[in-house]
mmCIF file of C-alpha atoms in Angstrom:
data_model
loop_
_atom_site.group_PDB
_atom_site.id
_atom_site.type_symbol
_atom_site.label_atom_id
_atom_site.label_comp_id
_atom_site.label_asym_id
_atom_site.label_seq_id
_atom_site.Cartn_x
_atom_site.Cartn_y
_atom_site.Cartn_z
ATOM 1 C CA UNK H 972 -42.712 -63.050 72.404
ATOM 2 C CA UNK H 973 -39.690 -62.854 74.830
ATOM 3 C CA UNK H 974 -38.800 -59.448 75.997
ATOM 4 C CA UNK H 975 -34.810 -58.596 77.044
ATOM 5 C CA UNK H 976 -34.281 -55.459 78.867
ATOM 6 C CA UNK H 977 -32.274 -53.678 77.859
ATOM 7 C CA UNK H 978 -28.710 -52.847 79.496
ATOM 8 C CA UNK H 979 -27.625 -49.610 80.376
ATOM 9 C CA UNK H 980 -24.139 -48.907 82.102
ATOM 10 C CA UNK H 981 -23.984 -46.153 84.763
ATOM 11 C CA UNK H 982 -20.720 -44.518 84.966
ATOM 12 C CA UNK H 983 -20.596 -42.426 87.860
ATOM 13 C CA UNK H 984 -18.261 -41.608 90.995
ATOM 14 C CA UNK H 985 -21.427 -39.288 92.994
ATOM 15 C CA UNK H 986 -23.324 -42.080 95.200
ATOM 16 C CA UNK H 987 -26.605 -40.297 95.126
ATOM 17 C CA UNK H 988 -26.048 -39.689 90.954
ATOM 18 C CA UNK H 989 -25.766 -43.494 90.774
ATOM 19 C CA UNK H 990 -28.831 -43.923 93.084
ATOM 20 C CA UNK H 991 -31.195 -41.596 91.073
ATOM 21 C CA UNK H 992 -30.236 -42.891 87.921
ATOM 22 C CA UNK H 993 -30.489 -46.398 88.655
ATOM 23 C CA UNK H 994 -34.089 -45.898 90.402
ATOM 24 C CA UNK H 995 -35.107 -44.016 87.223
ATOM 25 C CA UNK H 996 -33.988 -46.627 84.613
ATOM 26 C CA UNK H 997 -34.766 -49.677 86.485
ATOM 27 C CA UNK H 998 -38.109 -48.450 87.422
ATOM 28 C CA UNK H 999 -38.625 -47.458 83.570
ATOM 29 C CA UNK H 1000 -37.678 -51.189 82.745
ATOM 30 C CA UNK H 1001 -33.603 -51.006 81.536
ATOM 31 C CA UNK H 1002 -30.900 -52.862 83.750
ATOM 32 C CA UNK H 1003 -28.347 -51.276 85.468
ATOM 33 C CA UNK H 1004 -24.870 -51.945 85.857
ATOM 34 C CA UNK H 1005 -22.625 -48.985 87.722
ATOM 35 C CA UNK H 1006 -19.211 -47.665 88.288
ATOM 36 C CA UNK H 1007 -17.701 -44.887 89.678
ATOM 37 C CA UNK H 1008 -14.453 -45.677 88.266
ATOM 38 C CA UNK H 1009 -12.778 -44.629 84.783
ATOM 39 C CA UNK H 1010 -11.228 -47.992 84.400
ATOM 40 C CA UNK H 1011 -13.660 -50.076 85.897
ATOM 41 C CA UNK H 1012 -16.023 -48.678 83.254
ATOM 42 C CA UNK H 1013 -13.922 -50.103 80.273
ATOM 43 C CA UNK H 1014 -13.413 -53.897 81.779
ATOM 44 C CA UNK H 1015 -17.410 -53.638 82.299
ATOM 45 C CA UNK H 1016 -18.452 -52.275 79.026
ATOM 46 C CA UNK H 1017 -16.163 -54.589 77.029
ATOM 47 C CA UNK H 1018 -17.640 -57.761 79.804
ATOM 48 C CA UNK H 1019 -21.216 -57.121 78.863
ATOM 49 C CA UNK H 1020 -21.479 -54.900 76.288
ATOM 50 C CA UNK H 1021 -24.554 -52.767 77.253
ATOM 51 C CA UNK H 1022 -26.873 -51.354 74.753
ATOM 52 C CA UNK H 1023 -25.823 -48.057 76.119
ATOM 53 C CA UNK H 1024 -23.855 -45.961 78.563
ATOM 54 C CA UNK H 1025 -24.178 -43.057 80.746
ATOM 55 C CA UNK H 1026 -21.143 -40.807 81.248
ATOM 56 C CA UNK H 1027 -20.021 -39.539 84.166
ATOM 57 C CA UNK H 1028 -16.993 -36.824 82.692
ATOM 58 C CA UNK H 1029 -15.104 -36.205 85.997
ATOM 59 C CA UNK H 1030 -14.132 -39.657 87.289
ATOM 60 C CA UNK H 1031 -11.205 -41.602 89.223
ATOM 61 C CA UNK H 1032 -8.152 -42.785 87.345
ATOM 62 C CA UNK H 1033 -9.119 -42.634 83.897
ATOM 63 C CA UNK H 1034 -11.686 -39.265 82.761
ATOM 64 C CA UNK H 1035 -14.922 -40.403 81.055
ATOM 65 C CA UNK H 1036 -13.934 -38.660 78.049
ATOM 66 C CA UNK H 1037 -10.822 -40.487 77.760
ATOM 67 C CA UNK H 1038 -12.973 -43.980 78.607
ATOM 68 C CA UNK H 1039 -14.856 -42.713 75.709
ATOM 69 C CA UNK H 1040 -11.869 -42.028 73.226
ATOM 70 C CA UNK H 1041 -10.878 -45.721 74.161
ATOM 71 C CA UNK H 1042 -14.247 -47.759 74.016
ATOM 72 C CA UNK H 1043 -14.753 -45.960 70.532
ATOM 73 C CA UNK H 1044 -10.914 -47.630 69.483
ATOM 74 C CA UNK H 1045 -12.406 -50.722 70.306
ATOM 75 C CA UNK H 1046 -14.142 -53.154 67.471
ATOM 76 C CA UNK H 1047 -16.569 -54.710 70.682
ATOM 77 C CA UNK H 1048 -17.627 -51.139 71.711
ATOM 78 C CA UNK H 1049 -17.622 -48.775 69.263
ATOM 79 C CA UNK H 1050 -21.097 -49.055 68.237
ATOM 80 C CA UNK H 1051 -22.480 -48.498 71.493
ATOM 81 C CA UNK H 1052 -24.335 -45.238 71.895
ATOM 82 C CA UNK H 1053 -22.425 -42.791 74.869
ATOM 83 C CA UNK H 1054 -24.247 -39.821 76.655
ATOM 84 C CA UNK H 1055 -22.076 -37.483 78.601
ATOM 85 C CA UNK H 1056 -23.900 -36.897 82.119
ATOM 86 C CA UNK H 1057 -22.044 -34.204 83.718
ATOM 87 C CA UNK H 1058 -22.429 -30.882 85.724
ATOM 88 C CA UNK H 1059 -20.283 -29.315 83.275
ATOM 89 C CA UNK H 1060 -22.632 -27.327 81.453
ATOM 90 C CA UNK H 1061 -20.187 -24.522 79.044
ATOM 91 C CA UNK H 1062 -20.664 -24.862 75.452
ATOM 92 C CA UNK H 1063 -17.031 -25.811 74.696
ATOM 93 C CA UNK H 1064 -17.800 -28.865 76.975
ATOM 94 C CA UNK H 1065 -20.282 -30.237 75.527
ATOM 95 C CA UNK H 1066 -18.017 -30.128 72.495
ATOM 96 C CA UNK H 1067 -15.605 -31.527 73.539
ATOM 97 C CA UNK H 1068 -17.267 -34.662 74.844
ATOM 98 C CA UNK H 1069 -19.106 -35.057 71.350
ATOM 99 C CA UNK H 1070 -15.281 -34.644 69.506
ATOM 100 C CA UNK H 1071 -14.086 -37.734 72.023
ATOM 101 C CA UNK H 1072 -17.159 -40.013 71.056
ATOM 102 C CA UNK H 1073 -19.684 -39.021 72.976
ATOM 103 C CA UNK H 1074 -23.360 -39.591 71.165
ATOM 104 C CA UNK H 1075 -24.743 -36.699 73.465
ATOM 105 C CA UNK H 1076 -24.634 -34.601 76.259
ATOM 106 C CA UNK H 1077 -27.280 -33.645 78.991
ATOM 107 C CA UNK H 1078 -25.705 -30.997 81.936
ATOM 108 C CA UNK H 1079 -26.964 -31.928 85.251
ATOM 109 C CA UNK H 1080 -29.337 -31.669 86.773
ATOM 110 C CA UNK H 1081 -31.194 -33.663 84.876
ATOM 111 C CA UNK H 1082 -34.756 -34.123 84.331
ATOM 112 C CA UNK H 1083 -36.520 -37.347 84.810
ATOM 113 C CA UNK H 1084 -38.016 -36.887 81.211
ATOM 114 C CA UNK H 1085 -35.281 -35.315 79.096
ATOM 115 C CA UNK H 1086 -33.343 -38.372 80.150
ATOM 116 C CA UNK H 1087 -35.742 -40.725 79.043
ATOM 117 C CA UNK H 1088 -36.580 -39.373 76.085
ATOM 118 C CA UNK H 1089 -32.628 -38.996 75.216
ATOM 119 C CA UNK H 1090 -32.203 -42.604 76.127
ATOM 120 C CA UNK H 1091 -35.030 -43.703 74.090
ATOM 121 C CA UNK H 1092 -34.262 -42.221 70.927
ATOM 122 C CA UNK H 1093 -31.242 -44.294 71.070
ATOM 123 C CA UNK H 1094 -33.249 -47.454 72.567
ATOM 124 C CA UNK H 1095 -36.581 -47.610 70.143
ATOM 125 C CA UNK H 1096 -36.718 -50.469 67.660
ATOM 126 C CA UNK H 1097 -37.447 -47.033 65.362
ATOM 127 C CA UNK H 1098 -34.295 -44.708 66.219
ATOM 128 C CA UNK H 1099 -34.953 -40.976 66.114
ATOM 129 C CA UNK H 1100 -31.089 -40.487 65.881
ATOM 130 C CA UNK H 1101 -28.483 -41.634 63.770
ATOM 131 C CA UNK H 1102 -26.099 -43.873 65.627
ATOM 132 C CA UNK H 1103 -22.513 -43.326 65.564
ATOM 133 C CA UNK H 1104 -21.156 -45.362 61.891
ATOM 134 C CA UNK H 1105 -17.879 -45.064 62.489
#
């Protein structure tokens, strides 16, 4: 049997963000692909469609919730599961980013395991969560 990684877009503008996330998920057997930019995260996710994508909210040119509001308009990406990674940790934000298509939200920092986990239930063959329909 042939095993694919699967793909998992970073979207984040903090260096050292991208660095621990990438060590994390490529060391836990997902590939990476990363951007810090708003607009760079569109042309990639619509190039490659990863199975899913990490969120960055705060980003250059284009916000991720607004990248979000626009990969969910799209046929190609609409399917593919979003987690907001952010520092913003108020109630009302995390609201917010689930309201503009986000699947979930963790606050930073973030845990090594919580991440998994949250990734996985998307991931497994067996999903623990509903994916977005719409």
């Amino acid at each position: 049997m042939i095993h694919y990684a699967k793909r998992i877009l970073i979207v984040e503008d903090n260096k050292a963000d991208v660095r621990l996330l990438k060590d994390i998920l490529e060391k836990s057997g997902y590939e990476t692909l990363q951007t810090g930019d708003g607009l760079d995260a569109i042309e990639l996710a619509l190039a490659h469609l990863p199975n899913l994508i990490l969120m960055d909210i705060q980003l250059p040119r284009m916000s991720g919730l607004e990248v979000t509001r626009r990969l969910r308009g799209d046929e190609r990406s609409r399917r593919i599961p979003i987690i907001a990674v952010t520092a913003f940790a108020m109630g009302w934000h995390e609201r917010e980013a689930i309201d503009s298509g986000c699947d979930a939200y963790i606050s930073k920092p973030i845990t090594m395991l919580g991440l998994l986990h949250t990734i996985e239930a998307f991931l497994c063959d067996f999903p623990l969560v509903l994916h977005r329909l719409a």
